[in-house]
mmCIF file of C-alpha atoms in Angstrom:
data_model
loop_
_atom_site.group_PDB
_atom_site.id
_atom_site.type_symbol
_atom_site.label_atom_id
_atom_site.label_comp_id
_atom_site.label_asym_id
_atom_site.label_seq_id
_atom_site.Cartn_x
_atom_site.Cartn_y
_atom_site.Cartn_z
ATOM 1 C CA MET Y 1 20.564 9.081 -14.717
ATOM 2 C CA THR Y 2 17.348 6.935 -13.846
ATOM 3 C CA THR Y 3 15.511 8.027 -10.647
ATOM 4 C CA PRO Y 4 14.197 4.929 -8.784
ATOM 5 C CA LEU Y 5 10.485 4.692 -8.115
ATOM 6 C CA LEU Y 6 8.993 5.264 -4.793
ATOM 7 C CA PRO Y 7 6.904 2.682 -3.254
ATOM 8 C CA ASP Y 8 3.186 3.835 -3.396
ATOM 9 C CA ILE Y 9 2.882 4.029 0.500
ATOM 10 C CA ASP Y 10 5.959 6.205 0.640
ATOM 11 C CA LEU Y 11 4.693 8.333 -2.011
ATOM 12 C CA ALA Y 12 1.400 8.835 -0.167
ATOM 13 C CA ARG Y 13 3.372 9.590 2.978
ATOM 14 C CA ILE Y 14 5.451 12.258 1.437
ATOM 15 C CA ALA Y 15 3.505 13.879 -1.456
ATOM 16 C CA PRO Y 16 0.992 15.919 0.676
ATOM 17 C CA LEU Y 17 3.892 17.418 2.672
ATOM 18 C CA PRO Y 18 5.349 21.040 2.150
ATOM 19 C CA ASP Y 19 8.266 20.903 -0.047
ATOM 20 C CA ASN Y 20 10.900 21.190 2.698
ATOM 21 C CA MET Y 21 9.300 18.476 4.484
ATOM 22 C CA LYS Y 22 9.378 16.495 1.507
ATOM 23 C CA ARG Y 23 12.856 17.005 0.994
ATOM 24 C CA ALA Y 24 13.820 15.990 4.498
ATOM 25 C CA ALA Y 25 11.727 12.935 4.302
ATOM 26 C CA LEU Y 26 13.167 11.841 1.110
ATOM 27 C CA ARG Y 27 16.736 12.255 2.265
ATOM 28 C CA GLN Y 28 15.602 9.694 5.134
ATOM 29 C CA MET Y 29 14.763 7.189 2.553
ATOM 30 C CA LYS Y 30 17.221 4.342 2.395
ATOM 31 C CA SER Y 31 18.742 2.704 -0.595
ATOM 32 C CA GLY Y 32 18.209 -1.086 -1.159
ATOM 33 C CA PHE Y 33 15.446 -3.338 0.256
ATOM 34 C CA SER Y 34 13.735 -4.376 3.394
ATOM 35 C CA THR Y 35 15.173 -7.564 5.188
ATOM 36 C CA PHE Y 36 11.706 -9.132 4.331
ATOM 37 C CA SER Y 37 8.822 -9.047 2.022
ATOM 38 C CA TYR Y 38 4.971 -9.139 2.608
ATOM 39 C CA LYS Y 39 4.650 -10.460 -0.912
ATOM 40 C CA HIS Y 40 3.821 -14.073 0.357
ATOM 41 C CA VAL Y 41 0.793 -12.935 2.397
ATOM 42 C CA ARG Y 42 -0.303 -10.792 -0.557
ATOM 43 C CA SER Y 43 -0.539 -13.764 -2.707
ATOM 44 C CA CYS Y 44 -2.844 -15.250 -0.105
ATOM 45 C CA PHE Y 45 -5.476 -12.213 -0.188
ATOM 46 C CA GLY Y 46 -7.678 -13.986 -2.511
ATOM 47 C CA ASP Y 47 -8.081 -16.943 -0.135
ATOM 48 C CA LEU Y 48 -8.287 -14.596 3.038
ATOM 49 C CA PHE Y 49 -11.025 -12.571 1.693
ATOM 50 C CA ASN Y 50 -12.800 -15.574 0.186
ATOM 51 C CA ILE Y 51 -12.775 -14.338 -3.379
ATOM 52 C CA GLN Y 52 -15.590 -16.355 -5.192
ATOM 53 C CA PRO Y 53 -14.987 -17.669 -8.802
ATOM 54 C CA ALA Y 54 -16.977 -15.872 -11.260
ATOM 55 C CA MET Y 55 -18.276 -18.870 -13.257
ATOM 56 C CA PHE Y 56 -19.162 -21.214 -10.625
ATOM 57 C CA GLY Y 57 -21.191 -21.555 -7.313
ATOM 58 C CA LEU Y 58 -20.100 -20.156 -3.992
ATOM 59 C CA SER Y 59 -17.002 -21.993 -2.803
ATOM 60 C CA GLU Y 60 -15.944 -22.754 0.741
ATOM 61 C CA ALA Y 61 -13.747 -20.143 2.783
ATOM 62 C CA THR Y 62 -10.218 -21.409 2.995
ATOM 63 C CA SER Y 63 -8.995 -22.470 6.452
ATOM 64 C CA TYR Y 64 -6.269 -20.388 8.261
ATOM 65 C CA ASP Y 65 -4.300 -23.755 8.534
ATOM 66 C CA LYS Y 66 -3.908 -24.110 4.949
ATOM 67 C CA ILE Y 67 -2.848 -20.413 4.341
ATOM 68 C CA ASP Y 68 -0.295 -20.835 7.317
ATOM 69 C CA GLU Y 69 1.052 -24.031 5.539
ATOM 70 C CA ARG Y 70 1.498 -22.207 2.370
ATOM 71 C CA LEU Y 71 3.358 -19.289 4.167
ATOM 72 C CA VAL Y 72 5.684 -21.699 6.106
ATOM 73 C CA ARG Y 73 6.571 -23.116 2.658
ATOM 74 C CA VAL Y 74 7.598 -19.770 0.885
ATOM 75 C CA CYS Y 75 8.620 -17.370 3.523
ATOM 76 C CA LYS Y 76 12.139 -17.100 5.082
ATOM 77 C CA ALA Y 77 12.202 -18.457 8.686
ATOM 78 C CA GLY Y 78 12.426 -15.523 11.262
ATOM 79 C CA ALA Y 79 10.979 -12.072 10.602
ATOM 80 C CA GLU Y 80 9.502 -12.739 7.160
ATOM 81 C CA LEU Y 81 7.656 -15.783 8.291
ATOM 82 C CA LYS Y 82 6.459 -14.017 11.555
ATOM 83 C CA ASN Y 83 5.299 -10.824 10.033
ATOM 84 C CA ASN Y 84 3.620 -12.549 7.006
ATOM 85 C CA ARG Y 85 1.827 -14.741 9.538
ATOM 86 C CA GLN Y 86 0.514 -11.915 11.780
ATOM 87 C CA ILE Y 87 -1.039 -10.140 8.503
ATOM 88 C CA ALA Y 88 -2.618 -13.232 7.626
ATOM 89 C CA LYS Y 89 -3.912 -14.321 10.940
ATOM 90 C CA ALA Y 90 -5.360 -10.699 11.363
ATOM 91 C CA LEU Y 91 -7.016 -10.610 8.044
ATOM 92 C CA HIS Y 92 -8.423 -14.105 8.309
ATOM 93 C CA ALA Y 93 -10.081 -13.402 11.720
ATOM 94 C CA PHE Y 94 -11.482 -9.904 10.360
ATOM 95 C CA ALA Y 95 -12.927 -11.716 7.236
ATOM 96 C CA THR Y 96 -14.249 -14.800 9.133
ATOM 97 C CA SER Y 97 -16.022 -12.668 11.855
ATOM 98 C CA GLY Y 98 -17.542 -10.454 9.352
ATOM 99 C CA GLY Y 99 -18.523 -12.882 6.783
ATOM 100 C CA VAL Y 100 -16.431 -10.972 4.306
ATOM 101 C CA THR Y 101 -16.541 -12.364 0.513
ATOM 102 C CA GLY Y 102 -15.401 -10.858 -2.720
ATOM 103 C CA ARG Y 103 -15.050 -11.158 -6.235
ATOM 104 C CA HIS Y 104 -11.977 -10.420 -8.726
ATOM 105 C CA HIS Y 105 -11.777 -7.180 -10.680
ATOM 106 C CA ASP Y 106 -8.651 -5.794 -12.212
ATOM 107 C CA PHE Y 107 -8.378 -1.956 -11.364
ATOM 108 C CA PHE Y 108 -5.404 -1.089 -13.389
ATOM 109 C CA PRO Y 109 -2.700 1.409 -12.306
ATOM 110 C CA LEU Y 110 -3.395 5.207 -12.532
ATOM 111 C CA ALA Y 111 -1.078 6.836 -14.877
ATOM 112 C CA MET Y 112 0.141 10.306 -13.521
ATOM 113 C CA GLY Y 113 1.151 13.090 -15.901
ATOM 114 C CA ILE Y 114 4.779 12.508 -15.229
ATOM 115 C CA GLY Y 115 4.843 9.105 -16.457
ATOM 116 C CA ARG Y 116 4.430 7.340 -13.019
ATOM 117 C CA LYS Y 117 1.892 4.972 -12.152
ATOM 118 C CA VAL Y 118 0.326 4.341 -8.914
ATOM 119 C CA SER Y 119 -2.005 1.495 -7.378
ATOM 120 C CA PHE Y 120 -3.623 2.092 -4.295
ATOM 121 C CA TRP Y 121 -5.996 -0.930 -4.467
ATOM 122 C CA LEU Y 122 -6.318 -4.648 -4.568
ATOM 123 C CA PRO Y 123 -7.757 -6.572 -7.783
ATOM 124 C CA MET Y 124 -11.074 -7.207 -5.875
ATOM 125 C CA VAL Y 125 -14.188 -5.851 -4.623
ATOM 126 C CA LEU Y 126 -15.178 -7.034 -1.214
ATOM 127 C CA ALA Y 127 -18.709 -7.138 0.442
ATOM 128 C CA LEU Y 128 -18.247 -5.650 4.027
ATOM 129 C CA GLU Y 129 -21.497 -5.504 6.101
ATOM 130 C CA GLU Y 130 -23.449 -6.341 2.695
ATOM 131 C CA GLN Y 131 -21.874 -3.104 1.074
ATOM 132 C CA PRO Y 132 -19.256 -3.066 -1.840
ATOM 133 C CA TYR Y 133 -15.624 -1.949 -1.025
ATOM 134 C CA ALA Y 134 -12.608 -1.382 -2.833
ATOM 135 C CA VAL Y 135 -9.807 -1.747 -0.542
ATOM 136 C CA PHE Y 136 -5.907 -1.121 -0.077
ATOM 137 C CA ILE Y 137 -3.823 -2.963 2.563
ATOM 138 C CA ASP Y 138 -0.783 -1.214 4.398
ATOM 139 C CA PRO Y 139 0.964 -3.998 6.331
ATOM 140 C CA ARG Y 140 3.902 -1.769 7.794
ATOM 141 C CA ARG Y 141 4.751 -1.342 11.158
ATOM 142 C CA THR Y 142 6.559 1.832 10.633
ATOM 143 C CA ARG Y 143 6.477 4.723 8.058
ATOM 144 C CA GLY Y 144 2.975 3.464 6.878
ATOM 145 C CA LEU Y 145 -0.040 5.473 6.014
ATOM 146 C CA THR Y 146 -0.787 8.493 8.071
ATOM 147 C CA GLN Y 147 -4.106 10.272 8.176
ATOM 148 C CA GLU Y 148 -2.810 12.755 5.571
ATOM 149 C CA ALA Y 149 -1.207 9.861 3.489
ATOM 150 C CA ARG Y 150 -4.598 8.047 3.759
ATOM 151 C CA HIS Y 151 -6.332 11.278 2.570
ATOM 152 C CA PHE Y 152 -3.814 10.970 -0.610
ATOM 153 C CA ALA Y 153 -4.421 7.274 -1.138
ATOM 154 C CA PHE Y 154 -8.357 7.561 -0.866
ATOM 155 C CA SER Y 155 -8.091 10.502 -3.468
ATOM 156 C CA MET Y 156 -6.319 8.230 -5.713
ATOM 157 C CA MET Y 157 -8.699 5.456 -5.356
ATOM 158 C CA HIS Y 158 -11.493 7.815 -6.015
ATOM 159 C CA GLU Y 159 -9.832 8.960 -9.240
ATOM 160 C CA ARG Y 160 -8.998 5.569 -10.526
ATOM 161 C CA ILE Y 161 -12.086 3.420 -9.393
ATOM 162 C CA ARG Y 162 -15.294 5.636 -8.948
ATOM 163 C CA ALA Y 163 -14.471 8.724 -11.268
ATOM 164 C CA SER Y 164 -13.380 6.622 -14.345
ATOM 165 C CA ASP Y 165 -15.937 3.884 -14.163
ATOM 166 C CA ASP Y 166 -19.692 4.560 -13.818
ATOM 167 C CA ASP Y 167 -20.053 1.023 -12.793
ATOM 168 C CA PHE Y 168 -18.245 1.611 -9.579
ATOM 169 C CA SER Y 169 -19.339 5.443 -9.051
ATOM 170 C CA ASP Y 170 -20.919 4.231 -5.764
ATOM 171 C CA VAL Y 171 -18.368 1.705 -4.389
ATOM 172 C CA ASN Y 172 -17.044 2.382 -0.918
ATOM 173 C CA LEU Y 173 -13.247 3.054 -0.181
ATOM 174 C CA ALA Y 174 -11.501 1.371 2.672
ATOM 175 C CA ILE Y 175 -7.763 1.166 3.886
ATOM 176 C CA ILE Y 176 -6.551 -1.609 6.201
ATOM 177 C CA ARG Y 177 -3.872 -0.980 8.608
ATOM 178 C CA PHE Y 178 -2.901 -2.995 11.745
ATOM 179 C CA GLY Y 179 -2.179 -2.499 15.286
ATOM 180 C CA ALA Y 180 0.983 -3.006 17.226
ATOM 181 C CA ASP Y 181 1.633 -6.473 18.590
ATOM 182 C CA ASP Y 182 -0.770 -7.398 21.643
ATOM 183 C CA ASN Y 183 0.277 -9.724 24.531
ATOM 184 C CA ASP Y 184 -0.128 -12.718 22.382
ATOM 185 C CA GLY Y 185 2.086 -11.434 19.519
ATOM 186 C CA ASP Y 186 -0.939 -10.708 17.307
ATOM 187 C CA ARG Y 187 -1.791 -7.753 15.328
ATOM 188 C CA ALA Y 188 -5.522 -6.698 14.818
ATOM 189 C CA VAL Y 189 -7.255 -5.041 11.729
ATOM 190 C CA ARG Y 190 -7.729 -1.360 11.842
ATOM 191 C CA LEU Y 191 -10.241 -0.273 9.127
ATOM 192 C CA PHE Y 192 -10.359 3.254 7.647
ATOM 193 C CA THR Y 193 -13.000 4.395 5.109
ATOM 194 C CA ASP Y 194 -13.232 7.565 3.232
ATOM 195 C CA ASP Y 195 -16.377 8.701 5.101
ATOM 196 C CA GLY Y 196 -16.154 12.387 5.694
ATOM 197 C CA VAL Y 197 -12.739 12.735 3.782
ATOM 198 C CA ASP Y 198 -12.488 15.773 1.615
ATOM 199 C CA LEU Y 199 -10.611 14.347 -1.476
ATOM 200 C CA TYR Y 200 -7.953 16.072 -3.464
ATOM 201 C CA SER Y 201 -8.748 16.859 -6.923
ATOM 202 C CA LEU Y 202 -6.833 15.096 -9.975
ATOM 203 C CA ASP Y 203 -4.988 18.218 -10.626
ATOM 204 C CA GLU Y 204 -3.827 18.444 -6.834
ATOM 205 C CA LEU Y 205 -2.702 14.796 -6.863
ATOM 206 C CA GLU Y 206 -0.795 15.428 -10.080
ATOM 207 C CA GLY Y 207 0.938 18.519 -8.692
ATOM 208 C CA MET Y 208 2.000 16.683 -5.527
ATOM 209 C CA VAL Y 209 3.371 13.778 -7.314
ATOM 210 C CA SER Y 210 5.156 15.850 -9.655
ATOM 211 C CA SER Y 211 6.901 18.087 -7.000
ATOM 212 C CA THR Y 212 7.875 14.979 -5.015
ATOM 213 C CA TYR Y 213 9.577 13.133 -7.934
ATOM 214 C CA ARG Y 214 11.165 16.615 -8.867
ATOM 215 C CA ILE Y 215 12.797 16.708 -5.388
ATOM 216 C CA TRP Y 216 13.350 12.965 -5.283
ATOM 217 C CA GLN Y 217 15.410 13.329 -8.491
ATOM 218 C CA GLU Y 218 17.476 16.028 -6.764
ATOM 219 C CA VAL Y 219 18.080 13.950 -3.679
ATOM 220 C CA HIS Y 220 18.965 11.051 -6.043
ATOM 221 C CA GLU Y 221 21.581 13.262 -7.821
ATOM 222 C CA GLU Y 222 22.956 14.534 -4.558
ATOM 223 C CA ARG Y 223 23.648 10.931 -3.484
ATOM 224 C CA ALA Y 224 25.369 9.990 -6.724
ATOM 225 C CA ALA Y 225 27.423 13.187 -6.697
ATOM 226 C CA GLU Y 226 28.526 12.198 -3.136
ATOM 227 C CA ALA Y 227 29.265 8.783 -4.102
ATOM 228 C CA ARG Y 228 31.325 9.983 -6.768
ATOM 229 C CA ARG Y 229 33.356 12.312 -4.523
ATOM 230 C CA LYS Y 230 33.906 9.333 -2.050
ATOM 231 C CA GLY Y 231 35.227 7.220 -4.853
ATOM 232 C CA THR Y 232 37.647 9.770 -6.091
ATOM 233 C CA GLY Y 233 38.869 10.839 -2.755
ATOM 234 C CA THR Y 234 37.578 14.479 -3.047
ATOM 235 C CA GLY Y 235 35.528 14.484 -0.089
ATOM 236 C CA GLY Y 236 37.753 16.476 2.148
ATOM 237 C CA LEU Y 237 39.760 15.760 4.978
ATOM 238 C CA PHE Y 238 36.878 14.861 7.437
#
């Protein structure tokens, strides 16, 4: 039986927890998919952060109107369009006000010892306040990156980006989350950095991921057994 992969954000939320809390959190994980996706605004990150072409001169920043036109074309009307627009608008305001620019760089996924891979970073390096940053974006309203989950994610970022490549040994790390809707229905950027964060070691990360997937497999097998009982009518009278 193949155990489904956990989304990176859920892995970061759950992996640092004690085993009993891991099990409770994993049992709350729902099967299936969200009613909408943030993939459309993710496809706009290069324009939103003014990623510059490597072989040419500086290009002008993309206007928000052009990004919004693209979202209107590709998003489903309703919740998907609203939520993708909110993230795009917040990131555009953040990048514009801070004069953010960047360049493309592929940071490949980090392979863990149990055969799973994680990717807590975008394929780019941004200049924030004239300092280089590798960034990860969490757009979720609920069940997003808590303080302890950010600790986990920053540790993964450090291992993949700084510890494995001397060219990026001094790069800063940042995670972007978003506030709740304000009176105008907008969500503002909340920027977190790894300043002062005592990072987990690679061995600690491997252990947390391994125990999380061990318990996740057990939960998945419990669900499969329950589904079989229901299918054969052996689930009891009540």
